[in-house]
XYZ file of C-alpha atoms in Angstrom:
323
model
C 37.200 85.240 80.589
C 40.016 84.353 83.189
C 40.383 86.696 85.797
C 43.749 89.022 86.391
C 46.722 87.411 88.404
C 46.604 89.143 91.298
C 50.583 88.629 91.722
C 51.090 89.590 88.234
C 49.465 93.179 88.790
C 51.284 93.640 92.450
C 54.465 92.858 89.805
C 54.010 96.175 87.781
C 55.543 99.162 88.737
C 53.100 101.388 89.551
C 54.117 104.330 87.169
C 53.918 101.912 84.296
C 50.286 101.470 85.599
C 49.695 105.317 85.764
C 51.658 105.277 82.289
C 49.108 103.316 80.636
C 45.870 104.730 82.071
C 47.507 107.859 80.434
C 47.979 106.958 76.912
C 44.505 105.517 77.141
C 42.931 108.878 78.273
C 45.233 110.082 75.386
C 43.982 107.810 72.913
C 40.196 108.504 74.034
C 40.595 112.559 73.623
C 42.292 112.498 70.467
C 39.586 109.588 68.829
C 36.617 111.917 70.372
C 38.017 114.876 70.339
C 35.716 116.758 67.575
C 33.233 115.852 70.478
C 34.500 117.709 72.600
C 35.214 120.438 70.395
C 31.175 120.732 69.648
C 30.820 120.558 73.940
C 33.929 123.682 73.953
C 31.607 126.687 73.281
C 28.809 125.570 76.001
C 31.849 124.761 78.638
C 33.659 127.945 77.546
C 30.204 129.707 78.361
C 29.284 128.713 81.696
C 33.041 129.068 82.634
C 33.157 132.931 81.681
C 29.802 133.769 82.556
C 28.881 131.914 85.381
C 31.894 130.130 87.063
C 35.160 133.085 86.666
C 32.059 135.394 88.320
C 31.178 133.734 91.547
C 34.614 134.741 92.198
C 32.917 138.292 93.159
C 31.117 136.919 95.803
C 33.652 138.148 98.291
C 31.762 141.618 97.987
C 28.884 139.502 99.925
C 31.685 139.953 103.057
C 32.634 143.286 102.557
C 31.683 146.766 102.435
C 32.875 146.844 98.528
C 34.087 150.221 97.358
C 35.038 150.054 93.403
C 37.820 152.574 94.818
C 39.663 150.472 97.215
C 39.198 147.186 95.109
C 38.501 143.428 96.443
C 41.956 143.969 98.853
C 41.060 146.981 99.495
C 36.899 146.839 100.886
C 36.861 146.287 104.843
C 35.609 142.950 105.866
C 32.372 142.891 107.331
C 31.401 139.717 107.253
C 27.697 138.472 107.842
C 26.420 141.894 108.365
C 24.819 142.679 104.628
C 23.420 138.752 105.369
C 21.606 139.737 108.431
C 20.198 143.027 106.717
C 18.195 140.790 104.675
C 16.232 139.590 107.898
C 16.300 143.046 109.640
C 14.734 145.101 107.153
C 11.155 145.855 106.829
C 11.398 146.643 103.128
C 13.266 143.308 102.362
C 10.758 141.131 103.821
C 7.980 142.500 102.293
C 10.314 142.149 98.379
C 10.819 138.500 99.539
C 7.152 137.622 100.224
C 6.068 139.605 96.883
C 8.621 137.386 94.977
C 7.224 134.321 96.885
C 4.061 134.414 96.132
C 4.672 135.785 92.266
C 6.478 133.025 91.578
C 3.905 130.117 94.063
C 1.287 132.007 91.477
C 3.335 130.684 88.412
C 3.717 127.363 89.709
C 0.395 126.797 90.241
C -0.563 128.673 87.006
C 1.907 128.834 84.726
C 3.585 125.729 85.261
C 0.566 123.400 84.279
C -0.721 125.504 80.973
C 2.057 123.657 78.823
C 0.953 120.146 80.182
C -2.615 120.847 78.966
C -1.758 122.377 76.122
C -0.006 119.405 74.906
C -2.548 117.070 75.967
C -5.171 119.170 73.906
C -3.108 119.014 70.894
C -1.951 115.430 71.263
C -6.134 114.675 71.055
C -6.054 116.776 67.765
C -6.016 114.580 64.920
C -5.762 116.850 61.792
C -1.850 117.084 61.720
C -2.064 120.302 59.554
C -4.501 122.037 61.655
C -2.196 120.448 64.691
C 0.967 121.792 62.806
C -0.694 125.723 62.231
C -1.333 125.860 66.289
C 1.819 124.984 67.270
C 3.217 127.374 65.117
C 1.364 130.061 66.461
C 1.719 129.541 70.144
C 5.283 129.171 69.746
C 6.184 132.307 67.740
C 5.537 134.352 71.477
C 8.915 132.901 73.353
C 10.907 134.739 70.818
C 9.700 138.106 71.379
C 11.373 140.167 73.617
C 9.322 141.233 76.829
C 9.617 145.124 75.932
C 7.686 143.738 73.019
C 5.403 141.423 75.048
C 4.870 144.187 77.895
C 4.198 146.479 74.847
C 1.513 144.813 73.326
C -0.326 144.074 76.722
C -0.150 148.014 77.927
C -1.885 148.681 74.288
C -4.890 146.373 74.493
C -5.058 147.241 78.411
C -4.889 151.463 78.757
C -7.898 153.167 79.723
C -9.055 153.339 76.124
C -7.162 150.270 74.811
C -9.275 147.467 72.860
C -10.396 145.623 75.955
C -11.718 148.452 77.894
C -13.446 149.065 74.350
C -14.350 145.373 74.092
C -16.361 146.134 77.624
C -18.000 149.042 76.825
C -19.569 147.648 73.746
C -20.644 144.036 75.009
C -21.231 145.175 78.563
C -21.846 148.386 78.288
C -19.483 149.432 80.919
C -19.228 153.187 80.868
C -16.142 154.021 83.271
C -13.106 152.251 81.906
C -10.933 149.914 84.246
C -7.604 151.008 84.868
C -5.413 147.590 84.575
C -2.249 149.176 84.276
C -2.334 151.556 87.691
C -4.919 149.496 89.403
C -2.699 146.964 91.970
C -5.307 143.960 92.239
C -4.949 143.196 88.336
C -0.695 143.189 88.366
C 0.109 139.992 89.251
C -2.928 138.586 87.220
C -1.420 140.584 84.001
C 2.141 138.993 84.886
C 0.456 135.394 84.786
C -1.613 135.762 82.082
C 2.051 137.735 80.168
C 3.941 134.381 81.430
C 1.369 131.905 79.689
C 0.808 133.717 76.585
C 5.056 134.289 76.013
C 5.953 130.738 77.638
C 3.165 127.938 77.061
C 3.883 126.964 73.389
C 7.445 126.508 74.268
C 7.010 124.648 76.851
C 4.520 122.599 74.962
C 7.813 121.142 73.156
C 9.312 119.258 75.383
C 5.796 117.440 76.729
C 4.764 116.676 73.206
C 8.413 115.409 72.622
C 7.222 112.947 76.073
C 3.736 112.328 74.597
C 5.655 110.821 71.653
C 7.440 108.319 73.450
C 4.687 106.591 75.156
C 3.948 103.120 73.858
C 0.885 103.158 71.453
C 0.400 99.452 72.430
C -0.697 100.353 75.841
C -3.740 102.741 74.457
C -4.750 99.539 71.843
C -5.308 97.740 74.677
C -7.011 100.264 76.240
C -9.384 100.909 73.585
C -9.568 97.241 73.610
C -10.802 97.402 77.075
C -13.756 99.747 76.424
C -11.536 102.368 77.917
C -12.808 106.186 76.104
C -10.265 109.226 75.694
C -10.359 110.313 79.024
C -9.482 107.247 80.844
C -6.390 106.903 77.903
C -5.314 110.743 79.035
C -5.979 109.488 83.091
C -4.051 106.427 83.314
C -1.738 105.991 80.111
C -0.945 109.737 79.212
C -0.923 111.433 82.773
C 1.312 109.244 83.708
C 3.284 108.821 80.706
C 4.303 112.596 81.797
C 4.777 112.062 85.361
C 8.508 111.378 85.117
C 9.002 114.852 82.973
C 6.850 116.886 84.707
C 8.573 116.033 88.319
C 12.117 117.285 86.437
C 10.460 119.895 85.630
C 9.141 120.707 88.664
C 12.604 120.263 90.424
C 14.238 122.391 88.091
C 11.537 125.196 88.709
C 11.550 125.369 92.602
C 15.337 126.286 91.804
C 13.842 129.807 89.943
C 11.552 129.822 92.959
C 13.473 133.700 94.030
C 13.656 134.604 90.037
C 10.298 136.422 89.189
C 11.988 137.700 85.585
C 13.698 141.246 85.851
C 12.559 142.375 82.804
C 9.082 141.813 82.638
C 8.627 143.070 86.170
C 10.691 145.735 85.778
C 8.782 147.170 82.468
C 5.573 146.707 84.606
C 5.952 148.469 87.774
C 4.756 152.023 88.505
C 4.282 154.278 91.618
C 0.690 152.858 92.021
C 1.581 149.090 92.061
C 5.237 149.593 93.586
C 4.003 148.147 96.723
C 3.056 144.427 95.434
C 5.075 144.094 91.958
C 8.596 145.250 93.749
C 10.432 141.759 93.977
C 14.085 140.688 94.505
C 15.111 141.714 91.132
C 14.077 145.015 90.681
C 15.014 145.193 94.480
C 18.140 143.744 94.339
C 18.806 146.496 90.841
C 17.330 149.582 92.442
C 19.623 148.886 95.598
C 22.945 147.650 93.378
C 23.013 149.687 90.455
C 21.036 152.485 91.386
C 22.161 153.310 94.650
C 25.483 151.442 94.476
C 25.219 149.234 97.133
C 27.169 146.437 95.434
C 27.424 144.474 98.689
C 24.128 144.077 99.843
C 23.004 143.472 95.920
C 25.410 140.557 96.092
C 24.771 139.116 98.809
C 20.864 138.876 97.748
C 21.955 136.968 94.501
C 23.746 134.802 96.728
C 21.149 133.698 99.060
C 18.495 133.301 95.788
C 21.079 131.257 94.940
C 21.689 129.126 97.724
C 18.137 128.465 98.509
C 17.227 127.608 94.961
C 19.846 125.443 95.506
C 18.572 123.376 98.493
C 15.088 123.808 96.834
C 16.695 121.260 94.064
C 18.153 119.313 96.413
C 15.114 119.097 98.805
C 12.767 118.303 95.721
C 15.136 115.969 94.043
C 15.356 113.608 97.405
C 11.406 113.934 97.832
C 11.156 112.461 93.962
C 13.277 109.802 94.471
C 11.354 108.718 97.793
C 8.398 108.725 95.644
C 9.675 106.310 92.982
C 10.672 108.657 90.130
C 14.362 109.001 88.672
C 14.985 112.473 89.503
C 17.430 114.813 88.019
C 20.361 113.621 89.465
């Protein structure tokens, strides 16, 4: 293919140059464009919901009253910022959402993975086929449901209390729900029950596209199922599980309002109280729109170097990353 005249180009006017590259960005959105009509209700989303929003962050820097307006609120600057570092009650919300949500990484996060390396051993596709089912139908309840159904099966004479007096005899029934040391186990054990089979999806869906060649050979080898799951399936996963992973640490100040919420009582205030409920009790509650925002912000910011952080760290280590 012979390569442009260099003297030719310099020769065209450059706004026919900028002509053409129009008509061929013309050409490309009209031949695509029921594309991008399919991509217009996701875009027109995130743009009314998420992007036209951040717009209120400005309340961050003021002392917002809804009766003066964004013009109106006096400029404060930093000072709601600093609050967040000053007060006693905020440091203790941050470390309770900390270590809620360092309890669902380490807990929560890896039930799917096994889960789907269980059922990828399972050979009996309709038995395989029932179990998904099953574990899946959870995600789509709502967690007033999912909160419902624990509190039943957990009161003081709920089925497992029963459960305990009849196999171990235990006379005095445990009190789960008021009791603080068995709250953030409940919110794990809530998290894995709504969350695993759906979760599941996506690592069977990377469990699919390893090469069966490579466990052949390893059969071939003398290799048995757990040295196939060690070094051909583990690792098959490594490159999902590190998005994953990335994408996580960015929820790392999200502990789920809801389901927190719906939990907490005067007796477990103390530990369950986390940046959420915080952040509503302070915003909505006691109308301290301000300070509420400028919480949001900061989850947001440090989820955001969180990504960033964990994304650079992947790519040191060899995998693709997310971005």
């Amino acid at each position: 293919m012979p390569e442009p005249n260099p003297t030719v180009s310099a020769s065209i006017p450059a706004a026919t140059r900028q002509a053409s590259r129009l008509r061929k960005i013309r050409t490309k959105l009209w031949r695509d464009r029921f594309l991008y009509l399919l991509i217009l209700p996701g875009f027109a989303f995130f743009l009314i919901y998420k992007y036209i929003p951040m717009l209120g962050l400005v309340i961050a820097f003021q002392d917002y009253s809804p009766f003066l307006g964004f013009a109106g609120s006096e400029w404060v600057g930093f000072k709601h910022f600093a609050k967040l570092f000053e007060d006693a009650e905020v440091i203790r919300v941050l470390w309770n959402t900390l270590y809620l949500s360092f309890l669902q990484i380490v807990f929560s996060f890896p039930a799917p993975i096994v889960l789907a390396l269980l059922l990828n051993e399972v050979r009996n596709q309709l038995y395989k086929r029932v179990i998904q089912s099953i574990v899946y139908l959870p995600h789509f309840l709502s967690w007033v449901i999912v909160v419902g159904i624990f509190m039943i099966f957990l009161r003081t004479h709920g089925f497992i209390n029963s459960l305990l007096h009849v196999v171990f005899g235990l006379d005095k029934p445990i009190d789960f729900l008021i009791d603080p040391r068995f709250f953030r186990p409940i919110i794990i054990l809530q998290v894995i029950w709504k969350e695993i089979g759906w979760g599941t999806i996506i690592f069977l869906a990377a469990l699919a596209g390893i090469n069966a060649d490579l466990y052949e050979a390893a059969i071939v080898d003398g290799a048995g199922r757990w040295r196939q799951m060690w070094h051909i399936t583990l690792p098959g996963l490594r490159s999902t599980i590190v998005i994953l992973l990335i994408l996580r640490l960015g929820h790392v100040l999200d502990s789920g309002f809801e389901q927190i919420f719906l939990m907490l009582n005067s007796f477990n205030m103390d530990i369950g109280n986390v940046l959420d409920t915080y952040v509503y009790t302070k915003g909505i509650m006691q109308s301290d729109y301000s300070f509420a925002t400028a919480v949001g912000m900061f989850k947001g910011i440090v989820g955001l170097i969180l990504v960033i952080g964990a994304n650079r760290l992947a790519k040191r280590f060899g995998e693709e990353g997310i971005y």
